[in-house]
Short mmCIF file of C-alpha atoms in Angstrom, two decimals:
data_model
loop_
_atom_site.label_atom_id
_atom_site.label_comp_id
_atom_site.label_asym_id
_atom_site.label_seq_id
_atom_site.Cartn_x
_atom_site.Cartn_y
_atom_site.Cartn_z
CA UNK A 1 51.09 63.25 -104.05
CA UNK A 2 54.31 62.24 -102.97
CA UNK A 3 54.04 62.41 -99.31
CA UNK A 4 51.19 60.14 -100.02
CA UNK A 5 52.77 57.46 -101.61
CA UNK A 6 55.39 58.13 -99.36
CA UNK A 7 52.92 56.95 -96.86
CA UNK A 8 51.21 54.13 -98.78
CA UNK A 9 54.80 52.56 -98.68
CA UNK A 10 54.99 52.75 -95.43
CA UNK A 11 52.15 51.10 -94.72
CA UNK A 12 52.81 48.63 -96.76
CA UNK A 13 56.22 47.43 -95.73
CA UNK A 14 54.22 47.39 -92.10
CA UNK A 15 51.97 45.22 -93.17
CA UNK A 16 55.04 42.88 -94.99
CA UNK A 17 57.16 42.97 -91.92
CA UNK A 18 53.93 41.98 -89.59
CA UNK A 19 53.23 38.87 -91.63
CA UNK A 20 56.75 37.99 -91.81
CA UNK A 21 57.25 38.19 -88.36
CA UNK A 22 54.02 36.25 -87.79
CA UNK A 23 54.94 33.45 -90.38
CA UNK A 24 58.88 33.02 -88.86
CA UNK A 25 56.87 33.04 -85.16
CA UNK A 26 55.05 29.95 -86.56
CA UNK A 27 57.97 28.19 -88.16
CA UNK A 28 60.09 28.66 -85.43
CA UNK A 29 57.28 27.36 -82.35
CA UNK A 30 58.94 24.42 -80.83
CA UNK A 31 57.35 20.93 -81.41
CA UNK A 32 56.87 20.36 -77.43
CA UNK A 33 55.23 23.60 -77.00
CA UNK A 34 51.68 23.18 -75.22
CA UNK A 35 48.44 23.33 -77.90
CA UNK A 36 44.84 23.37 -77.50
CA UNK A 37 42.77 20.23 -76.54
CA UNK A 38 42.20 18.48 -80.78
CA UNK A 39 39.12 18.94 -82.86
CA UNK A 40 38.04 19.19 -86.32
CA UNK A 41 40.02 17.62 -89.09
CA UNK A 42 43.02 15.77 -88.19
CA UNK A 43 40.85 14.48 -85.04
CA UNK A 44 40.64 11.22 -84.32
CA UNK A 45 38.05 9.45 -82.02
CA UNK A 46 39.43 6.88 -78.96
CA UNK A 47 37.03 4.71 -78.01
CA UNK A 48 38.65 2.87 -74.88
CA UNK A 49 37.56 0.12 -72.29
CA UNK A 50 39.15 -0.89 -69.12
CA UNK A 51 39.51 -4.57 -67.43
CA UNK A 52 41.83 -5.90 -64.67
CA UNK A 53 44.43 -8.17 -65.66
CA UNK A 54 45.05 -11.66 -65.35
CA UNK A 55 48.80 -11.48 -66.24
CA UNK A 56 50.74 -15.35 -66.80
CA UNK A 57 54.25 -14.48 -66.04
CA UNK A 58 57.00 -17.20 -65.92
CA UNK A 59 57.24 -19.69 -63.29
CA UNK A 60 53.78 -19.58 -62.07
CA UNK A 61 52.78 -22.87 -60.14
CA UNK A 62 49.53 -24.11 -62.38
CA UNK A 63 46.78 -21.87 -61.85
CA UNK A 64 43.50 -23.30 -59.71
CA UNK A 65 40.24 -21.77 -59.00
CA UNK A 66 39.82 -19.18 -56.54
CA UNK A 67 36.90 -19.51 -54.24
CA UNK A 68 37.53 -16.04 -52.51
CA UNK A 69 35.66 -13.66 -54.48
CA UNK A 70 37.22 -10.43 -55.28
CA UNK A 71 35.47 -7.61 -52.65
CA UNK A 72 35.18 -4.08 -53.59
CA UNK A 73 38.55 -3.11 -52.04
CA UNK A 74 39.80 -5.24 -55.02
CA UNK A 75 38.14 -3.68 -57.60
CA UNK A 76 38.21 -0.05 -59.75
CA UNK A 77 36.39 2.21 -57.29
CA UNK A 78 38.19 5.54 -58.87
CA UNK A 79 39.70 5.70 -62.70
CA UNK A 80 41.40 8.46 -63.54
CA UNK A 81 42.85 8.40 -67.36
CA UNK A 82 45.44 10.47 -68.99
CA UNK A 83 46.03 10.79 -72.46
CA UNK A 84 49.53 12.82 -73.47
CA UNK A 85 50.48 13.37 -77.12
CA UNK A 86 53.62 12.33 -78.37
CA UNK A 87 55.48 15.39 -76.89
CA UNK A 88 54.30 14.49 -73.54
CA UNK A 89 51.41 16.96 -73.11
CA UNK A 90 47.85 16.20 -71.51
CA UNK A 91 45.32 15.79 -74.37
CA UNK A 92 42.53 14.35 -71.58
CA UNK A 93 42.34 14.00 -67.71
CA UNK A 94 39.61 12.41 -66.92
CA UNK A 95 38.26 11.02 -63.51
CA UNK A 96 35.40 8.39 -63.89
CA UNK A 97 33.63 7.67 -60.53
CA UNK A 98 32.70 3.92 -60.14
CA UNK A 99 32.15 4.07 -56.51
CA UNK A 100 28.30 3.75 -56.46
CA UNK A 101 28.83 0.07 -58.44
CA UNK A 102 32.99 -0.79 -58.39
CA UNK A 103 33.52 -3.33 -60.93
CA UNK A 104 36.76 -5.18 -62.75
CA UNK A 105 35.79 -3.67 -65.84
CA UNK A 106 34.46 0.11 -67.20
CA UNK A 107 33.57 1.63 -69.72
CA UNK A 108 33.15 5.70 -70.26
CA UNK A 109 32.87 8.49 -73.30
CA UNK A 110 35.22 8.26 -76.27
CA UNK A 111 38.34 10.79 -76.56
CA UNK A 112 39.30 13.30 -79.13
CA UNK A 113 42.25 12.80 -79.60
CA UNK A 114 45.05 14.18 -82.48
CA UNK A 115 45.52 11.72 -85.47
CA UNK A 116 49.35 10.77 -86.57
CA UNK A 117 50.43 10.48 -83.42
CA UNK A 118 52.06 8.02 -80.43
CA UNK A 119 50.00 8.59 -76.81
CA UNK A 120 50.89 7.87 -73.51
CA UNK A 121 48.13 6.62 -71.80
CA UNK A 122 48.10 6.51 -67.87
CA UNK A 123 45.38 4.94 -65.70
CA UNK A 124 45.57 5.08 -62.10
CA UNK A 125 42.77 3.20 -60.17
CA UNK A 126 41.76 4.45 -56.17
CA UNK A 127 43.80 7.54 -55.62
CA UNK A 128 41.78 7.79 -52.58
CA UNK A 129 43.36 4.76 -51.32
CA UNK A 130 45.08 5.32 -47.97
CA UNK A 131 48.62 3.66 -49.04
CA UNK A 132 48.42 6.24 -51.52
CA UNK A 133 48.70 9.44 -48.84
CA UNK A 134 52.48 9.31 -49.51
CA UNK A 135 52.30 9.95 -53.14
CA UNK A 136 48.88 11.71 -53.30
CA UNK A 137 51.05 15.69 -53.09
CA UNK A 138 53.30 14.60 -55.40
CA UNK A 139 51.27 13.06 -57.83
CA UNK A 140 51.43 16.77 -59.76
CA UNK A 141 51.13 14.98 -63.47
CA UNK A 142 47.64 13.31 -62.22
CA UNK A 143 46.10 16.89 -62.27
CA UNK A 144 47.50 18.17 -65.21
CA UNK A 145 45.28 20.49 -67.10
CA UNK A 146 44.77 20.26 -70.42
CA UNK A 147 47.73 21.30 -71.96
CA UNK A 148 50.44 21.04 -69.76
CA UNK A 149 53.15 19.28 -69.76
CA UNK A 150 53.59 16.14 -68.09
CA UNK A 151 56.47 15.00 -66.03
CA UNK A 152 55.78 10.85 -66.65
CA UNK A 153 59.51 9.84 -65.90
CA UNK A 154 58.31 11.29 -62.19
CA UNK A 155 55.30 9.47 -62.24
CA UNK A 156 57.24 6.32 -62.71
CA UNK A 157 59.49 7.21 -60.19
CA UNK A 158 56.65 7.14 -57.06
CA UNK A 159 56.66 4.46 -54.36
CA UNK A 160 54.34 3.03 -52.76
CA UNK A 161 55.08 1.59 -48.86
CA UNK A 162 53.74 -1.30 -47.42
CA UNK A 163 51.36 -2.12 -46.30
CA UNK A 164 49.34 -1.73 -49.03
CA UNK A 165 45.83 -1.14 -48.05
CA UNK A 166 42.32 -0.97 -49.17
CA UNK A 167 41.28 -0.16 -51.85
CA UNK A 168 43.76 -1.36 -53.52
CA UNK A 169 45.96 0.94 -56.06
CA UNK A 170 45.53 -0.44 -59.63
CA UNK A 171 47.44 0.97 -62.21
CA UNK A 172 48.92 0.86 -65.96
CA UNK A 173 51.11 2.82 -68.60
CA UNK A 174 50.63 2.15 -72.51
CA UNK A 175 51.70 3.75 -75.65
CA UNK A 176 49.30 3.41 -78.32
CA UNK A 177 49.48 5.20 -81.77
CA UNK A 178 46.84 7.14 -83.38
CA UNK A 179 46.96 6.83 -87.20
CA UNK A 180 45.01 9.13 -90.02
CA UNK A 181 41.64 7.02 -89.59
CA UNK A 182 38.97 8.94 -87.51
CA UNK A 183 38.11 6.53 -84.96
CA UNK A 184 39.78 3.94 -82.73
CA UNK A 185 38.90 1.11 -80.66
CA UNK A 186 41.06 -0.23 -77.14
CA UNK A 187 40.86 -2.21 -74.40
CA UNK A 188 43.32 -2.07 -71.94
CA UNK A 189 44.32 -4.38 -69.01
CA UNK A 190 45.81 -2.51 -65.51
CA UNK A 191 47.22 -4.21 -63.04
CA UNK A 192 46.93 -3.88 -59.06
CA UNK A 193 49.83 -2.75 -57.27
CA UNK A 194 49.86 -5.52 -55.02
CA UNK A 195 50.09 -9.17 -54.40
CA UNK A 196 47.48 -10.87 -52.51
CA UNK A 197 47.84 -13.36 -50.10
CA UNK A 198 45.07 -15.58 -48.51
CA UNK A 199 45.42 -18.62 -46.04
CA UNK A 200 43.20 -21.44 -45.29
CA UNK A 201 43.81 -23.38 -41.64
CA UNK A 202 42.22 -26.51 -41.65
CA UNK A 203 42.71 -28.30 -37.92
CA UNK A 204 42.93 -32.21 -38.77
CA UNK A 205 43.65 -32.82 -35.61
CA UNK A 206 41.06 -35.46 -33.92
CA UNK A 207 42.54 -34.89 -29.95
CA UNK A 208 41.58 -31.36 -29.38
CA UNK A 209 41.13 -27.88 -31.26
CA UNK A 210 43.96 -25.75 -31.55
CA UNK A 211 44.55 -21.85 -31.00
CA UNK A 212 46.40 -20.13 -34.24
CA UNK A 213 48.80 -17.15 -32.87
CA UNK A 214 49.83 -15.67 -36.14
CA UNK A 215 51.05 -15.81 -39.54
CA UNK A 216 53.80 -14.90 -41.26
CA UNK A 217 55.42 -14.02 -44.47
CA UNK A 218 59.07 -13.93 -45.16
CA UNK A 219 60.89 -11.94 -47.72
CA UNK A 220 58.19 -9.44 -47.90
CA UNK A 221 59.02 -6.15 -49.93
CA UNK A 222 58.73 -2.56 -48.51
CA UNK A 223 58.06 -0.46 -51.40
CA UNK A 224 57.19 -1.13 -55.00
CA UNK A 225 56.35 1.82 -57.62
CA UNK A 226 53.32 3.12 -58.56
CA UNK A 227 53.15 1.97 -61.84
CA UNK A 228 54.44 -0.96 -62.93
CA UNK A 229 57.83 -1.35 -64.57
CA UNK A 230 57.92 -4.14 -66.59
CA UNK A 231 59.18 -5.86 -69.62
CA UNK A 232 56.04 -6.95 -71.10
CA UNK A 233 55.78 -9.49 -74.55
CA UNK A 234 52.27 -9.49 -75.02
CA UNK A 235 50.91 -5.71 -76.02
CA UNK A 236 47.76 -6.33 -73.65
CA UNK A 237 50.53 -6.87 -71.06
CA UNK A 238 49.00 -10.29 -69.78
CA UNK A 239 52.59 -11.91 -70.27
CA UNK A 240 55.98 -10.36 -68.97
CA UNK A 241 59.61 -11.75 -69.19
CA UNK A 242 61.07 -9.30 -66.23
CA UNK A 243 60.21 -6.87 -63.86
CA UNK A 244 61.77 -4.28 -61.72
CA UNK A 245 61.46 -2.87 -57.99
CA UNK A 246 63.06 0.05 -56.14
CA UNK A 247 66.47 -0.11 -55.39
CA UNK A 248 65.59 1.21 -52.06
CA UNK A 249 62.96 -1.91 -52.22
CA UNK A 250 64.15 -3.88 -48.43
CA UNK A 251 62.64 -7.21 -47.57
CA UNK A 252 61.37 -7.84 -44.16
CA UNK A 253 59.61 -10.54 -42.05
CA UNK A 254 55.67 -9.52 -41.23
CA UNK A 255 53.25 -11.06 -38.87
CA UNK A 256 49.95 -10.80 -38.39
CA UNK A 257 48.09 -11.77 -35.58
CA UNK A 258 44.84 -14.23 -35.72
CA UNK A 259 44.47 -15.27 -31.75
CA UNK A 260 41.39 -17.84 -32.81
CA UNK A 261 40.46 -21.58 -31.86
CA UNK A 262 40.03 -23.96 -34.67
CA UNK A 263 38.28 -27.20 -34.04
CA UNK A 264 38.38 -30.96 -35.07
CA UNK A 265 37.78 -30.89 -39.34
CA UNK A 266 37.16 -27.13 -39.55
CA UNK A 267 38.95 -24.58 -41.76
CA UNK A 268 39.47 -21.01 -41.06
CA UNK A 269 39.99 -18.46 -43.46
CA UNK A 270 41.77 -15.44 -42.78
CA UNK A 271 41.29 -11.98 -44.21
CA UNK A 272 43.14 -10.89 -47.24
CA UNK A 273 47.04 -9.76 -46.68
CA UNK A 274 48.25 -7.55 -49.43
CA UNK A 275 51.72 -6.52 -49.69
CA UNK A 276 54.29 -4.68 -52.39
CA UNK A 277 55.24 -6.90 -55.25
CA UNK A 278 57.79 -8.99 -54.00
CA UNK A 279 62.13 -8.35 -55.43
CA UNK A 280 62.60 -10.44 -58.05
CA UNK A 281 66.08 -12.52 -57.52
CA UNK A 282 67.54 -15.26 -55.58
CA UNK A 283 66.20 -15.37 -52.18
CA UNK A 284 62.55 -17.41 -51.71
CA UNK A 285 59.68 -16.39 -50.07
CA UNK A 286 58.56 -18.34 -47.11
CA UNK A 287 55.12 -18.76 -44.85
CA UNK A 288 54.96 -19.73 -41.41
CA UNK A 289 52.58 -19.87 -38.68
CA UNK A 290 52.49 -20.31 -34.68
CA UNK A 291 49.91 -22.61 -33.03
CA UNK A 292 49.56 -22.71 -29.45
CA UNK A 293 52.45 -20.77 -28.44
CA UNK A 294 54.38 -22.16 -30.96
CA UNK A 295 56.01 -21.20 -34.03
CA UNK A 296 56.01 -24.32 -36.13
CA UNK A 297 58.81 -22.83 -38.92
CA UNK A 298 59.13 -21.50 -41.90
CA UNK A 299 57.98 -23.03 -45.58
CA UNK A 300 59.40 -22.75 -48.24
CA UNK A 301 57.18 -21.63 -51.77
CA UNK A 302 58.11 -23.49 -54.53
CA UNK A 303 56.80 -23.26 -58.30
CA UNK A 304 55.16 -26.14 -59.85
CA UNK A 305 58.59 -27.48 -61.31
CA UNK A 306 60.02 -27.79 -57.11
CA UNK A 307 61.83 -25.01 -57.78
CA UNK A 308 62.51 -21.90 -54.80
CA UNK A 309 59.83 -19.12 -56.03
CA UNK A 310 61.98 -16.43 -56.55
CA UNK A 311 59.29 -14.01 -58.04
CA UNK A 312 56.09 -12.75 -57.19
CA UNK A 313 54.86 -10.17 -59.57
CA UNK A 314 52.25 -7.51 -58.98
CA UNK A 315 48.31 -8.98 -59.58
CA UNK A 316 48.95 -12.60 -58.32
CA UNK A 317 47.24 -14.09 -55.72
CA UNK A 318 49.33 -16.22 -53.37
CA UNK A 319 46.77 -19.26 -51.66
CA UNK A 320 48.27 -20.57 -48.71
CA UNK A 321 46.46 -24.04 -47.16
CA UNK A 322 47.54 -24.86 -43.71
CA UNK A 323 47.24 -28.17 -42.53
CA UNK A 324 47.54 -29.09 -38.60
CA UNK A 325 47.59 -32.89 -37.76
CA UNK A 326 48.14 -34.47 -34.03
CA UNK A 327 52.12 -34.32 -34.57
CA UNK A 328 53.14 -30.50 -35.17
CA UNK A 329 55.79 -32.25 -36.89
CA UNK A 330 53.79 -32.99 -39.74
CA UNK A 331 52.14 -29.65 -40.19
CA UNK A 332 51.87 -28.92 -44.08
CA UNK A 333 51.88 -25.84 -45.49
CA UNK A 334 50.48 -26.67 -49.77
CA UNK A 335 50.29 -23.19 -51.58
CA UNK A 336 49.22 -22.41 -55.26
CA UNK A 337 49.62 -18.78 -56.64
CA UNK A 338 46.87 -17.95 -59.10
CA UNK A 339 45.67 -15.37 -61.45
CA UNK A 340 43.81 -12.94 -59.29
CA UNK A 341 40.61 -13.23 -60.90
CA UNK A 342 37.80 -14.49 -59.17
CA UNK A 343 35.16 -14.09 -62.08
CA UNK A 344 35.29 -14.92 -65.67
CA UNK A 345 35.71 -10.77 -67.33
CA UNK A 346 32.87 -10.13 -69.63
CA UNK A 347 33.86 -7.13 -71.39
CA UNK A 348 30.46 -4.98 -72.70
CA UNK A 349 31.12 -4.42 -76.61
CA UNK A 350 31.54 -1.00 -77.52
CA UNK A 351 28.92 1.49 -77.89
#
């Protein structure tokens, strides 16, 4: 009898020490450890849409309509979204694949996500994009699993090197807070990481047609970051009040070759020029063009006030409109930048 409450004891302290351990194992798991994707109670539904912006920044010259439409090149081909909790672990990755029908807006499934909480959510638009072959390796958060920890202040980090090509990267960063309800509804504007810029020759000269050389662009950026990095005071981010580049962000002259006649009262369009968002500072950015074997100069861009444009923000649209006359002298160079939207967005309603 003895020996076998001796052992019933035993047994029992076991069994005390085993839950204690297990309860002081819970208590003392760290908040940022990893934990399984959410469901059941304390789950929250995200019901999310997607639309390019149309951002108004300061010192924009007045905004007029864009007759170039927007090609595909321009628009969300590949979406990939990432949802981290608020200690910076992946909740979602998903990839959505637009690129039988790429559009300016999209809409996919909803998210569980975990209530009471502050997300980062990351969308990055075209990773197939050949600009983005320099990041593409180390772009190790973009395939994080479910789970695991995400490195986002290296995300924000990447570069991206001129030119920038097509299709075009597109990209955003929010935070957006879950609360106890059980289902949430969000549209969110991304921007692309580039600024467009299209001229228009029109020859207005009545003695003979002339032969454009080239174009140029002065105080053109290098590099820009992936995502943007930007004071924004408007929570859709469609208005900002500063931005920031590299510090390894250079500026540079770039031409580009055309080598085509114009004739008497004709215009000619040239393709699309994209390039990194431009440094934000003193210097102005200039256009020029050569016409016959000559370079005509440089002109100056100038907001709507006649001010030096100091600023060109990723997601504007820089028009150029050339104008040759019978002096070279009194070649004109008028310019507009608008909001890079080409149709008006009609955003489906949620499901």
């Amino acid at each position: 009898m003895p020996g076998r409450l001796h052992r019933h004891i035993i047994r029992c302290a076991a069994a005390l020490l085993a839950a204690v351990l297990t309860l002081c194992a819970s208590c003392s798991r760290s908040a940022d450890e990893p934990t399984p994707p959410p469901s059941g109670p304390g789950t929250a539904m995200l019901h999310i849409q997607i639309a390019l912006a149309n951002p108004a920044g300061p010192s924009r010259a007045n905004p007029a309509d864009d007759p170039l439409p927007a090609d595909d090149g321009e628009k969300m081909q590949l979406l990939r979204i990432i949802i981290l909790d608020g200690n910076g672990y992946a909740e979602h990755n998903s990839l959505w694949d637009l690129r039988s029908a790429p559009d300016i807006t999209a809409t996919g499934q909803a998210f569980p996500v975990r209530a009471n909480d502050t997300k980062t959510i990351i969308f990055v638009a075209n990773e197939h994009s050949e600009c983005m072959d320099g990041v593409r390796d180390e772009l190790s958060g973009i395939n994080a699993a479910v789970g695991e920890k995400v490195d986002l202040a290296r995300l924000q980090s990447l570069l991206l090197d001129a030119p920038v090509t097509s299709p075009l990267p597109i990209s955003a960063v929010y935070t957006y807070h879950i609360g106890p309800a059980t289902a949430y509804r969000a549209t969110f504007l991304i921007h692309r990481a580039a600024v467009k810029y299209s001229f228009r020759i029109t020859n207005n000269d009545s003695d003979e047609p002339h032969r454009v050389d080239y174009v140029a662009i002065d105080n053109a950026a290098t590099t820009q970051y992936l995502l943007p990095d930007a004071d924004y005071t408007a929570d859709d981010q469609t208005q900002w009040s500063a931005y920031r580049v590299p510090a390894t962000a250079g500026a540079e002259q770039r031409t580009y070759g055309v080598n085509a006649d114009i004739a008497y009262g004709n215009t000619l369009e040239l393709p699309a020029i994209y390039l990194p968002e431009g440094r934000p500072g003193t210097d102005s950015y200039h256009a020029g063009i050569s016409v016959d074997g000559n370079f005509l100069g440089w002109a100056e861009l100038r907001d709507e006030n006649d001010k030096p444009m100091t600023d060109l923000p990723r997601n504007t649209h820089v028009v150029i409109n050339i104008t040759l006359n019978l002096e070279y002298s009194d070649f004109k160079i008028n310019y507009t930048v608008c909001p890079w939207q080409t149709e008006e967005i009609d955003i489906p309603d949620f499901d």
